[in-house]
Amino acid sequence: MKVSVLQETLAHGLSLVSRAVSPRSTLPVLANVLVATDEGRLRLSATNLEMGITCWIGAKIEEEGSTTVPARTFGDLVNTLAGGQVQMELAARTQTLNVRSATSNTDIKGIDAQEFPPMPVPDLEGGIHLNVADLKEMIHQVAFAASSDDARPVLTGILVTVEGDRITMASADGFRLSVRSAQLSEPAPQPIRVIIPARAMNELARIATDGDETVTMALPPGRGQVVFRLKEAELTSQLIEGNYPDYEQIIPPNFSTRTVIATADFLKACKQAEIFAREGTHIARLNIGGNGELESGQVEISAQSEETGSNETVVDANVEGDSLVIAFNVRYLREVLDVVHTPNVALETTAAASPGVIRPLGDDSFLHVIMPMHLGN
Amino acid sequence: MSIRILPDEVASQIAAGEVVERPVSVVKELVENSIDAGARSIQISVIEAGRRTIEVADNGEGIAPSELTLAVARHATSKLREVADLHRIHSLGFRGEALASIGSVSRMTITSRSRDHNEGSQLVVEGGHIGNLRPVSAAQGTVIQVENLFFNVPARLKFLKSDTTEKKNIDAFVTRYAIAYPYLRFGFEQDGRMGLKTSGSGDQREILGLLYDASLARQMLEIDADYDGMRVRGYVSPTSETRGNRSAITFFVNGRWIRDNALNAALIQAYHGMLMVGRYPIVFLFIDLSPDQVDINVHPTKSEVRFQDPGALFSAVQRAVKRGLLAFTPVPQLSGPPRWTRPTGEWESGSAPNALQANSMAMDIEQGGSQPAATHRDPYAASLDTPMMSSFPLLRLIGQIGNAFLVAEGPDGLYLIDQHAAHERVLYERMMNERQDGIASQVLLEPAVIQLSPEEARMLDEQLPTLKSLGFEVEAFGPYLFRVRAVPAAVVGADPAQALRVVIGDFEEDETPLTSELEARLIARICKRAAVKAGQALRVEEQKALLQGLEGCRAPRTCPHGRPTMIHISLDLLERQFGRKGAI
């Protein structure tokens, strides 16, 4: 293999695929990145067997070939090379990749590309097309609510359902639920219901630049995988097997109090409360309208800790319905308010022991359910 | 005073004391009789933990009217003819004491029809007085109803444990026998509430599924091995499923439930290195050996037995279990199964090998030091040496080693701090303080449903209010099914069902702890889960915060479970070890 490629493109390509590298795997080749010529371009791939990322970069190919080199070493090197052309030449017998740029000359020891797990070219036929900006926002609004605990693997994933021209993503971690839906530009040929690891979705959001206008999502039959194809890159992930809980049941069908608050004010109050919320429990109390000295159009957010002190913030709000005191994990509140983009947000509550629902005002595509907390005795 | 032969009633009451110790003994004797009578179906009904009524009905052979009066006489049995028979017993009973004993301490009604008769007969024995035989109509089989147990032995009545405990014991007995005899249909009612019900299909796994949850029953590894005429078969849990105590380990020898510390130790040895310290497997083992290999006539209740060749048996159990485990569990190294050496005194007294190891470790550190010898035996001694409150030294953090211990310098030498134990202590005291104004609990998005064994379910039922005050909101959801609606905020992140199981494991260890004590124990449990584990790298700030937290504790020297949080190596000891001092 003999190729020459621009340093900036190579560095960018490596940074894209590096997140799929598994440096501590028992399979040494998984710590490597595959470098291969592919139809006039250079292909970079990395996989940890659960998720694989491939990207194609423009290169001048003098001789076809492929090898794998340690991702960390190669990446560190390329990042420090001077800009301009980088020449790479493989000594096939020793699997050593010679990298030359300006005055620098490096030999990197690699592993034969044959040992790299095969990454078959998927069939994108029947895939659905998504708008990148929509997709990134959906992931942003949903992925944080997925569980990081492996006790229930399905909850570490995002449930993606497609019916007709509607795509919905949902995630839950046992205490909160995030649901976001969007319109597809053209209806999907058949309904889809899969659980995709939240980690892979986060990576997808990272590698999908806004320059890519659409992303194609395909489910190659019989492989238990999902493939996202961008213009210059591709992400493949194993699906999570199992039954996702029926989340629609969890969404309360009605409410008795609806509180509309300015998102920014609410978020700021939550951030302050979080500083003082009792360590480890993050409990914050919301006193919604009418109780005691509060005026009916106000919400008081308060938190206290024996060690650090206490904090109360009063936020103006539009409260419809009964007044109520309810406690939440303030971290959950802060995290959802962080991803709400409308100026106002509605909090729907029924009772101190019933779930609270957050909806951006004037945007029906997103909703978030948070289970309340309470103090014993 | 002259020596006299005791009247019959007195003699039989004394004998009854050995056989019928508590309600569960009655259930045991009657069920074993039913099994010996070849019953296909056994219905058990218990009211008020057996104080009021115990009724066992079967469809076995039945007793002929002419033999009924004989059946309730002492040393009357159909299962044994001569002494030599004792060594080849295949039936569960043989002493011929059960009915006589039960009859002498209760009001017992026997209704029975044998296969060869068209008419049944009924006999009432009250406090040892045998009433008149009268004909009644009855289905084939025997129904024995025992009422007012111990009405004439007030001392025994007084020493019965709480109803909960007695019910638990009966539950434990019936469920174990239901598994051991899968071809019999068992039906079990307590206070009119239907409990266990098996189909008699012969599928042990199905019954296991009724007792534990179905997924655990599926995971249980089946073992079946034959060594020199000793057959060891049964079910053992994979290493991922454990309990916090030994109560889920059950042995049946020749169809009889027995307790044997040495067998327990042999079994746990088979799991050695695969389970965490203090965790025990769930095991049902059925050991069949030729009747002359085992002496069951050791104890009237036959819960203890003697083996002819215990070494060979223990080795067989160990090999069988280990083989089953290795076949299903990825274990990196495999060494030849050790031949079991004859147990020494330590095993018989039930002490675990860990205690020995821990002691020898303590000795390693303290050898050459001037610590009193008592420390070797008593883990608490170190903390009792000095008053707890004032003894915490001012520490300067040096760093973390092995991602498990903190090293710090104090005014008088080196301190090693176990990060897990220390964090546990800090969390524990914080949570105990918080308890005053209520423990925060987090409601679950979707309630977690867990299935418990009847024993566990009963215990949980009793403790629901305590659990609630600790932040666990649990409600009954069906027979032996419970729904967890909320968990303490401190355990958020752990699997709610698992967290609750841990807590239930605690109930089992103690019979009736005081509520306040129980709360403290539960909190200790919860903290154990929430605390940083060994193997977790801590940032310098975290390490400092941990030391600071420990300084603020009232009893910083031990974790809530009594293990030391820190070990002190004095400068004096260091100097001696380096040969700078005292090497004269």
Short mmCIF file of N, CA and C in Angstrom, two decimals, chain A residues 149 151-152 172 174-177 245 250 278-281 283 306-307 329 332 371-377, chain B residues 430 433-446 469 473 485-487 489-490 492-495:
data_model
loop_
_atom_site.label_atom_id
_atom_site.label_comp_id
_atom_site.label_asym_id
_atom_site.label_seq_id
_atom_site.Cartn_x
_atom_site.Cartn_y
_atom_site.Cartn_z
N ASP A 149 -26.60 1.53 34.00
CA ASP A 149 -26.43 0.33 34.80
C ASP A 149 -26.77 -0.89 33.93
N ALA A 151 -27.62 -3.74 34.80
CA ALA A 151 -28.53 -4.72 35.40
C ALA A 151 -29.71 -5.01 34.47
N ARG A 152 -30.20 -3.97 33.80
CA ARG A 152 -31.28 -4.20 32.82
C ARG A 152 -30.79 -3.66 31.48
N ALA A 172 -35.33 5.40 29.07
CA ALA A 172 -35.75 5.45 30.46
C ALA A 172 -34.68 4.79 31.30
N GLY A 174 -35.50 3.92 34.71
CA GLY A 174 -36.17 3.42 35.90
C GLY A 174 -36.75 4.54 36.76
N PHE A 175 -36.30 5.77 36.54
CA PHE A 175 -36.81 6.88 37.33
C PHE A 175 -37.34 8.02 36.46
N ARG A 176 -37.01 7.99 35.19
CA ARG A 176 -37.45 9.04 34.29
C ARG A 176 -37.55 8.47 32.87
N LEU A 177 -38.28 9.19 32.06
CA LEU A 177 -38.54 8.71 30.71
C LEU A 177 -38.49 9.91 29.78
N PRO A 245 -39.83 -1.95 27.96
CA PRO A 245 -41.09 -1.75 28.69
C PRO A 245 -42.05 -0.89 27.87
N ILE A 250 -46.73 4.47 31.00
CA ILE A 250 -46.17 5.22 32.13
C ILE A 250 -46.53 6.70 32.05
N ARG A 278 -29.27 17.64 49.12
CA ARG A 278 -28.58 16.71 50.00
C ARG A 278 -27.71 15.76 49.22
N GLU A 279 -26.49 15.62 49.67
CA GLU A 279 -25.52 14.79 48.97
C GLU A 279 -26.05 13.37 48.73
N GLY A 280 -25.85 12.91 47.54
CA GLY A 280 -26.24 11.54 47.24
C GLY A 280 -27.70 11.38 46.90
N THR A 281 -28.56 12.27 47.39
CA THR A 281 -29.99 12.07 47.12
C THR A 281 -30.53 13.11 46.15
N ILE A 283 -32.33 15.66 46.48
CA ILE A 283 -33.76 15.95 46.59
C ILE A 283 -34.00 17.46 46.65
N GLU A 306 -27.49 19.26 55.38
CA GLU A 306 -27.00 19.51 56.73
C GLU A 306 -25.60 20.07 56.70
N GLU A 307 -24.89 19.74 55.64
CA GLU A 307 -23.50 20.15 55.62
C GLU A 307 -23.28 21.51 54.98
N ASN A 329 -35.74 14.62 42.11
CA ASN A 329 -34.30 14.62 42.03
C ASN A 329 -33.93 15.80 41.14
N TYR A 332 -32.25 15.39 37.77
CA TYR A 332 -33.09 14.98 36.64
C TYR A 332 -33.77 16.20 36.04
N MET A 371 -40.17 10.67 37.93
CA MET A 371 -40.85 10.16 39.11
C MET A 371 -40.45 11.02 40.30
N PRO A 372 -41.42 11.27 41.18
CA PRO A 372 -41.12 12.14 42.33
C PRO A 372 -40.32 11.39 43.40
N MET A 373 -39.83 12.14 44.36
CA MET A 373 -39.20 11.54 45.53
C MET A 373 -40.05 11.93 46.71
N HIS A 374 -39.92 11.25 47.81
CA HIS A 374 -40.51 11.80 49.02
C HIS A 374 -39.68 11.46 50.23
N LEU A 375 -39.93 12.25 51.28
CA LEU A 375 -39.21 12.02 52.52
C LEU A 375 -40.05 11.12 53.39
N GLY A 376 -39.42 10.10 53.95
CA GLY A 376 -40.15 9.12 54.76
C GLY A 376 -40.71 9.73 56.04
N ASN A 377 -41.31 8.90 56.84
CA ASN A 377 -41.95 9.20 58.13
C ASN A 377 -43.26 9.95 57.98
N ARG B 430 -24.16 9.20 58.23
CA ARG B 430 -24.93 10.27 57.60
C ARG B 430 -26.40 9.85 57.50
N ASN B 433 -28.21 9.85 60.75
CA ASN B 433 -28.60 11.19 61.13
C ASN B 433 -29.82 11.66 60.35
N GLU B 434 -29.79 11.35 59.05
CA GLU B 434 -30.89 11.78 58.19
C GLU B 434 -32.20 11.15 58.62
N ARG B 435 -32.08 9.95 59.19
CA ARG B 435 -33.28 9.21 59.55
C ARG B 435 -34.20 10.06 60.41
N GLN B 436 -33.63 10.96 61.20
CA GLN B 436 -34.47 11.79 62.05
C GLN B 436 -35.49 12.58 61.24
N ASP B 437 -35.04 13.18 60.13
CA ASP B 437 -36.02 13.92 59.35
C ASP B 437 -36.46 13.17 58.10
N GLY B 438 -36.36 11.86 58.14
CA GLY B 438 -36.92 11.07 57.07
C GLY B 438 -35.92 10.75 56.00
N ILE B 439 -35.98 9.53 55.51
CA ILE B 439 -35.06 9.11 54.47
C ILE B 439 -35.71 9.38 53.12
N ALA B 440 -34.98 10.01 52.24
CA ALA B 440 -35.54 10.34 50.94
C ALA B 440 -35.71 9.07 50.12
N SER B 441 -36.85 8.92 49.50
CA SER B 441 -37.01 7.76 48.64
C SER B 441 -37.42 8.21 47.25
N GLN B 442 -37.04 7.42 46.27
CA GLN B 442 -37.30 7.77 44.87
C GLN B 442 -38.31 6.78 44.30
N VAL B 443 -39.40 7.31 43.75
CA VAL B 443 -40.41 6.45 43.16
C VAL B 443 -39.89 5.89 41.85
N LEU B 444 -40.20 4.62 41.57
CA LEU B 444 -39.74 3.99 40.33
C LEU B 444 -40.71 4.28 39.20
N LEU B 445 -40.16 4.42 38.02
CA LEU B 445 -40.97 4.66 36.82
C LEU B 445 -41.93 3.50 36.62
N GLU B 446 -41.38 2.32 36.79
CA GLU B 446 -42.16 1.12 36.56
C GLU B 446 -41.90 0.24 37.78
N SER B 469 -40.39 3.07 56.32
CA SER B 469 -39.69 4.17 56.99
C SER B 469 -38.27 4.30 56.48
N GLU B 473 -40.80 1.37 49.33
CA GLU B 473 -42.24 1.24 49.31
C GLU B 473 -42.56 -0.05 48.60
N ARG B 485 -42.33 -0.13 44.76
CA ARG B 485 -42.76 1.10 44.10
C ARG B 485 -41.74 2.22 44.25
N ALA B 486 -40.97 2.18 45.34
CA ALA B 486 -39.97 3.22 45.54
C ALA B 486 -38.80 2.64 46.31
N VAL B 487 -37.62 3.19 46.08
CA VAL B 487 -36.43 2.72 46.78
C VAL B 487 -35.77 3.91 47.47
N ALA B 489 -33.33 6.78 48.17
CA ALA B 489 -32.57 7.52 47.15
C ALA B 489 -31.11 7.10 47.16
N ALA B 490 -30.63 6.63 48.32
CA ALA B 490 -29.22 6.27 48.40
C ALA B 490 -28.87 5.05 47.55
N VAL B 492 -30.36 4.41 44.60
CA VAL B 492 -30.71 4.65 43.20
C VAL B 492 -29.48 4.28 42.35
N GLY B 493 -29.72 3.57 41.30
CA GLY B 493 -28.60 3.13 40.46
C GLY B 493 -28.42 1.65 40.59
N ALA B 494 -28.77 1.09 41.75
CA ALA B 494 -28.72 -0.36 41.88
C ALA B 494 -30.04 -0.94 41.39
N ASP B 495 -30.04 -2.21 41.09
CA ASP B 495 -31.25 -2.88 40.67
C ASP B 495 -32.19 -2.96 41.87
#
